[in-house]
Amino acid sequence: MTTKNPIKVAVTGAAGNIGYSLLFPLAAGQVFGPDQPIELQLLEIPQGLQALEGVKMELLDSAFSLVTNITCTSDGDEGFGDVDYAFLVGSKPRGPGMERADLIRENGPIFVGQGQAIDRSAKENVKVIVVGNPCNTNCLIAQHQAKRVNPRNFTAMTRLDQNRAKAQLALKAGVPVSEVSRLAIWGNHSPTMYPDFENAMIGGQALTDVITDHEWLKSDFIKTVQQRGKAIITARGKSSAASAAWAAIDHAISWSRPTPAGEWVSMAVPSDGSYGIPEGLIYSFPCTVNAEGEYNIVPDVALSSFAKEKAMASAEELLAERDAVKDILG
Ligand code: NAD
Ligand code: LMR
């Protein structure tokens, strides 16, 4: 019998596709461990509440021993009340023929209200993980509304891109995915993201020594990672959900315990000006997390001129996105 106080976790869009895949591993202790009780605070729009009641029934029917309470609500203050973690998933996914940035005018305002509710009601040290697209700029919007919370606690998810990139590299090299390390995503969760293969390792060797088809790395590999979301929409008719939920779990796990020695994790975090990326943009960098659960951008990563150009192009795109929402940044 555990004596720990429950961790409170908010999940928005909890009745949606990602929510459905995210809640069960969360409730099973996948992120916070097998002895950490958890209270789930699930948010939906009013039209989603009936479906959310069904999800709650299924959570109850799973008899998760760690779950001490489940709240279903459309009220931001109730949903974010006193939470330690907030997964901001709820928002519209893109359809075929759209870019994620096309969602900004529709989804951006959601993150104004949610940022304000987090500011009023969440714990001051709440950790926020934005999944809803375009996630970097939605994260920026929410962060700007929540002045009480440390701005560093607002992050957006590029872990799916990291996982996708590692999987492609493992397939190409014919090794288990666990052999691939230090693969970092730079930039925006968009077609301009840059998966940095030049600093990645396979089984302790430089990846570029193991995969000698450098033309593939520079072209097909990068394009496959950048366009993977679109490829899944084309194949499934719906955007990625289970892999996205799993990446959100990975992001939260990585943010709550020390990064294994020699490994990096990709997180879109507020730029501190590192690598010439304009300060304040929510930009994906290679990070490490310390024993206190604080992330740091990995310093002194060697970037070739090819990599620098790609990293800057993604920053330019984020500047344009920021400009497009300046009226709601507050
Ligand atoms: P979905 O349509 O299945 O579910 C979204 C849910 O959010 C719906 O149930 C909807 O009612 C709810 N919702 C909408 N507005 C809300 C609000 N204001 N408050 C609370 N709930 C709200 O979509 P999905 O497949 O779960 O995808 C959700 C988002 O995640 C999309 O924007 C998608 O593009 C994004 N996504 C991001 C990544 C990533 O890697 N960052 C990966 C996959 C999907
Ligand atoms: C993804 O990368 O799968 C998501 O961001 C969904 C999308 O629109 O591509």
Tab-separated table of C-alpha atoms and ligand atoms in Angstrom:
chain	number	residue	atom	x	y	z
A	1	MET	CA	0.000	0.000	0.000
A	2	THR	CA	1.541	3.333	-1.100
A	3	THR	CA	1.565	6.386	1.141
A	4	LYS	CA	2.426	8.942	-1.558
A	5	ASN	CA	0.058	11.824	-2.217
A	6	PRO	CA	-1.645	11.552	-5.596
A	7	ILE	CA	-0.203	13.409	-8.578
A	8	LYS	CA	-2.906	15.418	-10.343
A	9	VAL	CA	-2.842	15.218	-14.113
A	10	ALA	CA	-5.033	17.167	-16.533
A	11	VAL	CA	-5.641	15.846	-20.045
A	12	THR	CA	-7.569	17.998	-22.520
A	13	GLY	CA	-9.378	16.466	-25.466
A	14	ALA	CA	-9.621	13.363	-23.310
A	15	ALA	CA	-12.395	11.779	-25.373
A	16	GLY	CA	-10.453	12.196	-28.626
A	17	ASN	CA	-8.270	9.707	-30.444
A	18	ILE	CA	-5.036	10.567	-28.678
A	19	GLY	CA	-6.785	10.891	-25.321
A	20	TYR	CA	-8.132	7.372	-25.662
A	21	SER	CA	-4.621	5.965	-26.129
A	22	LEU	CA	-2.973	8.227	-23.566
A	23	LEU	CA	-5.166	7.738	-20.525
A	24	PHE	CA	-4.694	4.007	-20.032
A	25	PRO	CA	-0.886	3.898	-19.808
A	26	LEU	CA	-1.033	7.036	-17.639
A	27	ALA	CA	-3.524	5.362	-15.313
A	28	ALA	CA	-1.441	2.187	-15.236
A	29	GLY	CA	1.548	4.068	-13.818
A	30	GLN	CA	3.631	4.121	-16.984
A	31	VAL	CA	4.868	7.672	-16.366
A	32	PHE	CA	4.957	8.221	-12.621
A	33	GLY	CA	5.686	4.704	-11.483
A	34	PRO	CA	3.908	1.723	-9.971
A	35	ASP	CA	3.571	3.237	-6.480
A	36	GLN	CA	2.418	6.739	-7.418
A	37	PRO	CA	-1.324	7.360	-7.071
A	38	ILE	CA	-2.819	9.596	-9.725
A	39	GLU	CA	-5.915	11.772	-10.043
A	40	LEU	CA	-7.122	12.279	-13.599
A	41	GLN	CA	-8.745	15.614	-14.463
A	42	LEU	CA	-10.220	15.186	-17.910
A	43	LEU	CA	-11.323	18.118	-20.036
A	44	GLU	CA	-13.604	18.115	-23.042
A	45	ILE	CA	-15.813	20.590	-24.833
A	46	PRO	CA	-19.481	20.244	-23.780
A	47	GLN	CA	-20.288	18.185	-26.910
A	48	GLY	CA	-17.544	15.745	-25.936
A	49	LEU	CA	-18.668	15.129	-22.374
A	50	GLN	CA	-20.964	12.213	-23.134
A	51	ALA	CA	-18.185	10.342	-24.947
A	52	LEU	CA	-15.875	11.273	-22.082
A	53	GLU	CA	-18.265	9.621	-19.603
A	54	GLY	CA	-17.820	6.437	-21.661
A	55	VAL	CA	-14.036	6.760	-21.421
A	56	LYS	CA	-14.373	7.236	-17.664
A	57	MET	CA	-16.464	4.053	-17.462
A	58	GLU	CA	-13.714	2.168	-19.274
A	59	LEU	CA	-11.070	3.597	-16.961
A	60	LEU	CA	-13.134	2.467	-13.982
A	61	ASP	CA	-13.646	-0.942	-15.590
A	62	SER	CA	-9.880	-1.332	-15.867
A	63	ALA	CA	-9.691	-1.277	-12.044
A	64	PHE	CA	-6.451	0.695	-12.017
A	65	SER	CA	-5.210	0.508	-8.451
A	66	LEU	CA	-3.303	3.811	-8.733
A	67	VAL	CA	-6.247	5.958	-9.841
A	68	THR	CA	-7.800	7.675	-6.841
A	69	ASN	CA	-10.188	10.013	-8.657
A	70	ILE	CA	-11.433	10.836	-12.151
A	71	THR	CA	-13.029	14.210	-12.909
A	72	CYS	CA	-14.717	14.928	-16.241
A	73	THR	CA	-15.377	18.581	-16.985
A	74	SER	CA	-15.627	21.386	-19.496
A	75	ASP	CA	-14.574	23.904	-16.923
A	76	GLY	CA	-10.933	24.947	-17.212
A	77	ASP	CA	-10.587	25.933	-13.575
A	78	GLU	CA	-11.921	22.584	-12.429
A	79	GLY	CA	-9.898	20.654	-14.998
A	80	PHE	CA	-6.603	22.406	-14.276
A	81	GLY	CA	-7.293	22.869	-10.549
A	82	ASP	CA	-4.118	22.172	-8.592
A	83	VAL	CA	-2.608	19.967	-11.322
A	84	ASP	CA	1.043	18.909	-11.392
A	85	TYR	CA	1.024	17.976	-15.094
A	86	ALA	CA	-1.154	19.135	-17.982
A	87	PHE	CA	-1.312	17.384	-21.347
A	88	LEU	CA	-2.870	19.862	-23.781
A	89	VAL	CA	-4.162	17.611	-26.525
A	90	GLY	CA	-7.675	18.939	-27.190
A	91	SER	CA	-7.816	20.706	-30.551
A	92	LYS	CA	-8.669	19.944	-34.125
A	93	PRO	CA	-6.400	17.618	-36.119
A	94	ARG	CA	-5.578	18.479	-39.738
A	95	GLY	CA	-7.124	16.576	-42.608
A	96	PRO	CA	-5.677	15.528	-45.970
A	97	GLY	CA	-4.165	18.401	-47.965
A	98	MET	CA	-3.606	20.617	-44.931
A	99	GLU	CA	-0.423	21.678	-43.142
A	100	ARG	CA	-0.410	21.795	-39.332
A	101	ALA	CA	0.076	25.560	-39.457
A	102	ASP	CA	-3.312	25.826	-41.263
A	103	LEU	CA	-4.873	24.986	-37.880
A	104	ILE	CA	-3.476	28.005	-36.091
A	105	ARG	CA	-6.442	30.379	-36.438
A	106	GLU	CA	-8.867	27.693	-35.283
A	107	ASN	CA	-6.819	26.002	-32.573
A	108	GLY	CA	-4.786	28.975	-31.328
A	109	PRO	CA	-7.666	30.589	-29.371
A	110	ILE	CA	-8.216	27.321	-27.426
A	111	PHE	CA	-4.784	27.817	-25.893
A	112	VAL	CA	-5.571	31.376	-24.807
A	113	GLY	CA	-8.395	30.192	-22.546
A	114	GLN	CA	-6.457	27.177	-21.356
A	115	GLY	CA	-3.339	29.234	-20.587
A	116	GLN	CA	-5.503	31.581	-18.534
A	117	ALA	CA	-7.149	28.706	-16.662
A	118	ILE	CA	-3.735	27.171	-15.954
A	119	ASP	CA	-2.589	30.542	-14.663
A	120	ARG	CA	-5.544	30.792	-12.287
A	121	SER	CA	-5.825	27.221	-11.122
A	122	ALA	CA	-2.866	24.892	-11.714
A	123	LYS	CA	0.037	24.411	-9.302
A	124	GLU	CA	2.692	27.064	-9.820
A	125	ASN	CA	5.227	24.410	-10.840
A	126	VAL	CA	2.847	22.601	-13.214
A	127	LYS	CA	4.589	20.937	-16.154
A	128	VAL	CA	2.752	21.507	-19.423
A	129	ILE	CA	3.087	19.316	-22.513
A	130	VAL	CA	1.366	20.681	-25.619
A	131	VAL	CA	0.402	18.109	-28.228
A	132	GLY	CA	-2.415	19.909	-30.118
A	133	ASN	CA	-1.201	21.347	-33.415
A	134	PRO	CA	0.550	23.477	-34.381
A	135	CYS	CA	2.006	22.493	-31.038
A	136	ASN	CA	5.023	24.813	-30.800
A	137	THR	CA	2.987	27.952	-31.379
A	138	ASN	CA	-0.005	26.747	-29.351
A	139	CYS	CA	2.431	26.221	-26.498
A	140	LEU	CA	3.727	29.772	-26.939
A	141	ILE	CA	0.151	31.084	-26.815
A	142	ALA	CA	-0.684	29.234	-23.587
A	143	GLN	CA	2.635	30.193	-22.007
A	144	HIS	CA	2.042	33.889	-22.681
A	145	GLN	CA	-1.261	33.733	-20.802
A	146	ALA	CA	0.143	31.989	-17.748
A	147	LYS	CA	2.488	34.556	-16.245
A	148	ARG	CA	2.354	32.971	-12.767
A	149	VAL	CA	3.954	29.760	-14.069
A	150	ASN	CA	7.659	29.527	-14.856
A	151	PRO	CA	7.799	29.951	-18.676
A	152	ARG	CA	10.243	27.034	-18.854
A	153	ASN	CA	7.453	24.721	-17.702
A	154	PHE	CA	5.703	25.070	-21.067
A	155	THR	CA	6.917	22.516	-23.586
A	156	ALA	CA	5.632	21.122	-26.863
A	157	MET	CA	5.978	17.604	-28.155
A	158	THR	CA	8.531	16.653	-30.789
A	159	ARG	CA	9.141	13.261	-29.230
A	160	LEU	CA	7.053	11.557	-31.887
A	161	ASP	CA	9.443	12.958	-34.488
A	162	GLN	CA	12.435	11.720	-32.506
A	163	ASN	CA	10.880	8.270	-32.211
A	164	ARG	CA	10.060	8.221	-35.907
A	165	ALA	CA	13.589	9.240	-36.824
A	166	LYS	CA	15.178	6.616	-34.583
A	167	ALA	CA	12.933	3.938	-36.050
A	168	GLN	CA	13.874	4.859	-39.633
A	169	LEU	CA	17.581	4.844	-38.788
A	170	ALA	CA	17.348	1.495	-37.012
A	171	LEU	CA	15.563	0.002	-40.019
A	172	LYS	CA	18.189	1.340	-42.412
A	173	ALA	CA	21.088	0.092	-40.274
A	174	GLY	CA	19.405	-3.233	-39.495
A	175	VAL	CA	19.803	-2.776	-35.739
A	176	PRO	CA	17.303	-2.671	-32.859
A	177	VAL	CA	15.973	0.819	-32.243
A	178	SER	CA	17.565	0.761	-28.780
A	179	GLU	CA	20.979	0.979	-30.484
A	180	VAL	CA	20.224	4.454	-31.869
A	181	SER	CA	20.993	7.317	-29.497
A	182	ARG	CA	21.440	11.090	-29.474
A	183	LEU	CA	19.029	11.631	-32.330
A	184	ALA	CA	17.672	15.110	-31.800
A	185	ILE	CA	14.907	17.006	-33.534
A	186	TRP	CA	15.590	20.692	-34.057
A	187	GLY	CA	12.878	23.275	-34.620
A	188	ASN	CA	9.194	23.163	-35.318
A	189	HIS	CA	6.868	20.134	-35.378
A	190	SER	CA	6.304	20.812	-39.059
A	191	PRO	CA	7.853	19.969	-42.427
A	192	THR	CA	10.819	22.217	-41.577
A	193	MET	CA	11.913	20.176	-38.537
A	194	TYR	CA	15.474	18.925	-38.738
A	195	PRO	CA	16.322	15.427	-37.475
A	196	ASP	CA	20.051	15.746	-36.772
A	197	PHE	CA	21.653	12.514	-37.949
A	198	GLU	CA	25.152	14.008	-37.888
A	199	ASN	CA	25.412	13.839	-34.081
A	200	ALA	CA	23.500	10.587	-33.646
A	201	MET	CA	25.141	7.341	-32.604
A	202	ILE	CA	24.514	3.685	-33.375
A	203	GLY	CA	25.792	1.225	-30.808
A	204	GLY	CA	28.405	3.705	-29.592
A	205	GLN	CA	29.729	4.602	-33.068
A	206	ALA	CA	29.007	7.732	-35.087
A	207	LEU	CA	25.845	7.015	-37.042
A	208	THR	CA	27.415	8.388	-40.225
A	209	ASP	CA	30.134	5.713	-39.949
A	210	VAL	CA	27.522	2.969	-39.704
A	211	ILE	CA	25.086	4.294	-42.307
A	212	THR	CA	27.371	5.237	-45.141
A	213	ASP	CA	24.627	6.194	-47.587
A	214	HIS	CA	24.899	9.878	-46.727
A	215	GLU	CA	22.753	10.913	-49.680
A	216	TRP	CA	19.883	8.909	-48.160
A	217	LEU	CA	20.456	10.581	-44.793
A	218	LYS	CA	20.435	14.063	-46.307
A	219	SER	CA	17.370	13.579	-48.464
A	220	ASP	CA	15.008	10.602	-48.058
A	221	PHE	CA	15.582	10.183	-44.334
A	222	ILE	CA	14.916	13.830	-43.491
A	223	LYS	CA	11.895	13.983	-45.795
A	224	THR	CA	10.417	10.785	-44.371
A	225	VAL	CA	10.572	12.156	-40.830
A	226	GLN	CA	9.294	15.583	-41.839
A	227	GLN	CA	6.381	14.117	-43.785
A	228	ARG	CA	5.519	11.152	-41.573
A	229	GLY	CA	2.426	12.793	-40.098
A	230	LYS	CA	1.066	13.429	-43.579
A	231	ALA	CA	1.901	9.868	-44.698
A	232	ILE	CA	-0.098	8.497	-41.774
A	233	ILE	CA	-3.068	10.724	-42.556
A	234	THR	CA	-2.944	9.513	-46.167
A	235	ALA	CA	-2.806	5.871	-45.092
A	236	ARG	CA	-5.243	5.942	-42.168
A	237	GLY	CA	-7.519	8.788	-43.175
A	238	LYS	CA	-6.894	10.133	-39.646
A	239	SER	CA	-3.857	11.548	-37.961
A	240	SER	CA	-1.524	9.492	-35.815
A	241	ALA	CA	-3.003	8.736	-32.423
A	242	ALA	CA	-1.493	5.736	-30.628
A	243	SER	CA	2.076	6.667	-31.553
A	244	ALA	CA	1.376	10.282	-30.591
A	245	ALA	CA	-0.012	9.200	-27.219
A	246	TRP	CA	2.998	6.985	-26.670
A	247	ALA	CA	5.312	9.878	-27.514
A	248	ALA	CA	3.490	12.050	-24.970
A	249	ILE	CA	4.093	9.325	-22.392
A	250	ASP	CA	7.768	9.227	-23.404
A	251	HIS	CA	8.004	13.029	-23.146
A	252	ALA	CA	6.557	13.004	-19.635
A	253	ILE	CA	8.756	10.086	-18.525
A	254	SER	CA	11.849	11.845	-19.849
A	255	TRP	CA	10.886	15.091	-18.114
A	256	SER	CA	10.382	13.429	-14.742
A	257	ARG	CA	13.645	11.503	-14.327
A	258	PRO	CA	17.322	11.880	-15.202
A	259	THR	CA	18.274	11.323	-18.824
A	260	PRO	CA	20.442	8.204	-19.195
A	261	ALA	CA	24.127	9.078	-19.582
A	262	GLY	CA	25.063	9.780	-23.171
A	263	GLU	CA	21.447	10.155	-24.335
A	264	TRP	CA	19.497	13.258	-25.386
A	265	VAL	CA	15.759	13.872	-25.519
A	266	SER	CA	14.023	16.142	-28.003
A	267	MET	CA	11.710	18.651	-26.393
A	268	ALA	CA	10.330	21.872	-27.813
A	269	VAL	CA	11.177	24.368	-25.060
A	270	PRO	CA	11.460	28.146	-24.786
A	271	SER	CA	14.657	29.139	-26.547
A	272	ASP	CA	17.186	30.910	-24.325
A	273	GLY	CA	19.008	32.135	-27.429
A	274	SER	CA	21.163	28.993	-27.683
A	275	TYR	CA	22.493	28.286	-31.171
A	276	GLY	CA	21.230	31.688	-32.336
A	277	ILE	CA	17.581	30.624	-32.102
A	278	PRO	CA	15.544	33.721	-31.203
A	279	GLU	CA	14.799	33.851	-27.504
A	280	GLY	CA	11.311	32.840	-26.445
A	281	LEU	CA	10.387	30.703	-29.461
A	282	ILE	CA	9.182	27.235	-28.480
A	283	TYR	CA	11.838	25.350	-30.369
A	284	SER	CA	12.868	21.701	-30.271
A	285	PHE	CA	16.413	21.192	-29.013
A	286	PRO	CA	18.390	18.226	-27.740
A	287	CYS	CA	17.877	18.322	-23.974
A	288	THR	CA	18.908	16.421	-20.898
A	289	VAL	CA	16.928	16.248	-17.663
A	290	ASN	CA	18.553	16.270	-14.224
A	291	ALA	CA	17.615	14.506	-10.992
A	292	GLU	CA	15.375	17.449	-10.027
A	293	GLY	CA	13.316	17.015	-13.189
A	294	GLU	CA	14.705	20.170	-14.820
A	295	TYR	CA	15.651	20.072	-18.464
A	296	ASN	CA	18.645	21.806	-19.991
A	297	ILE	CA	19.400	22.449	-23.624
A	298	VAL	CA	22.514	20.446	-24.513
A	299	PRO	CA	25.325	22.968	-25.047
A	300	ASP	CA	28.054	22.912	-27.674
A	301	VAL	CA	26.491	20.460	-30.103
A	302	ALA	CA	28.600	20.649	-33.271
A	303	LEU	CA	26.359	21.695	-36.154
A	304	SER	CA	27.575	21.595	-39.742
A	305	SER	CA	26.627	24.402	-42.109
A	306	PHE	CA	23.991	22.013	-43.559
A	307	ALA	CA	22.483	21.512	-40.094
A	308	LYS	CA	22.670	25.200	-39.175
A	309	GLU	CA	20.812	26.162	-42.313
A	310	LYS	CA	18.028	23.665	-41.563
A	311	ALA	CA	17.820	24.687	-37.900
A	312	MET	CA	17.528	28.359	-38.871
A	313	ALA	CA	14.882	27.711	-41.536
A	314	SER	CA	12.674	26.130	-38.883
A	315	ALA	CA	13.242	29.111	-36.562
A	316	GLU	CA	12.194	31.437	-39.398
A	317	GLU	CA	8.984	29.472	-39.788
A	318	LEU	CA	8.297	29.743	-36.050
A	319	LEU	CA	8.887	33.493	-36.179
A	320	ALA	CA	6.283	33.718	-38.946
A	321	GLU	CA	3.836	31.612	-36.883
A	322	ARG	CA	4.439	33.849	-33.875
A	323	ASP	CA	3.778	36.876	-36.031
A	324	ALA	CA	0.520	35.330	-37.292
A	325	VAL	CA	-0.807	35.034	-33.714
A	326	LYS	CA	0.605	38.223	-32.239
A	327	ASP	CA	-2.927	39.554	-31.646
A	328	ILE	CA	-3.677	36.690	-29.226
A	329	LEU	CA	-0.300	36.372	-27.545
A	330	GLY	CA	-1.200	38.845	-24.824
B	1	NAD	P1	-9.486	14.238	-32.072
B	1	NAD	O1	-10.339	15.114	-32.929
B	1	NAD	O2	-9.692	12.767	-32.136
B	1	NAD	O3	-9.657	14.664	-30.561
B	1	NAD	C1	-9.554	15.961	-30.137
B	1	NAD	C2	-10.481	16.110	-28.963
B	1	NAD	O4	-10.276	17.413	-28.433
B	1	NAD	C3	-11.961	16.012	-29.328
B	1	NAD	O5	-12.570	15.051	-28.495
B	1	NAD	C4	-12.501	17.409	-29.080
B	1	NAD	O6	-13.834	17.403	-28.611
B	1	NAD	C5	-11.529	17.892	-28.023
B	1	NAD	N1	-11.428	19.355	-27.898
B	1	NAD	C6	-11.491	20.287	-28.880
B	1	NAD	N2	-11.389	21.512	-28.347
B	1	NAD	C7	-11.237	21.355	-27.018
B	1	NAD	C8	-11.096	22.247	-25.935
B	1	NAD	N3	-11.116	23.556	-26.115
B	1	NAD	N4	-10.971	21.727	-24.694
B	1	NAD	C9	-10.973	20.408	-24.485
B	1	NAD	N5	-11.131	19.499	-25.482
B	1	NAD	C10	-11.250	19.976	-26.722
B	1	NAD	O7	-7.961	14.639	-32.367
B	1	NAD	P2	-6.658	13.817	-31.954
B	1	NAD	O8	-6.340	12.833	-33.023
B	1	NAD	O9	-6.763	13.359	-30.555
B	1	NAD	O10	-5.565	14.985	-32.077
B	1	NAD	C11	-5.553	16.061	-31.162
B	1	NAD	C12	-4.494	17.084	-31.573
B	1	NAD	O11	-3.186	16.518	-31.463
B	1	NAD	C13	-4.612	17.585	-33.009
B	1	NAD	O12	-4.379	18.991	-33.036
B	1	NAD	C14	-3.509	16.842	-33.725
B	1	NAD	O13	-3.087	17.506	-34.895
B	1	NAD	C15	-2.442	16.856	-32.643
B	1	NAD	N6	-1.354	15.887	-32.821
B	1	NAD	C16	-0.098	16.300	-32.472
B	1	NAD	C17	0.967	15.428	-32.593
B	1	NAD	C18	2.366	15.859	-32.227
B	1	NAD	O14	3.314	15.101	-32.507
B	1	NAD	N7	2.599	17.009	-31.617
B	1	NAD	C19	0.762	14.124	-33.050
B	1	NAD	C20	-0.537	13.725	-33.390
B	1	NAD	C21	-1.595	14.640	-33.278
B	2	LMR	C1	1.778	13.920	-36.608
B	2	LMR	O1	2.927	14.304	-36.751
B	2	LMR	O2	1.424	12.748	-36.836
B	2	LMR	C2	0.736	14.879	-36.085
B	2	LMR	O3	1.280	16.145	-35.903
B	2	LMR	C3	-0.491	14.898	-36.906
B	2	LMR	C4	-0.294	15.635	-38.212
B	2	LMR	O4	-1.127	16.477	-38.527
B	2	LMR	O5	0.666	15.340	-38.922
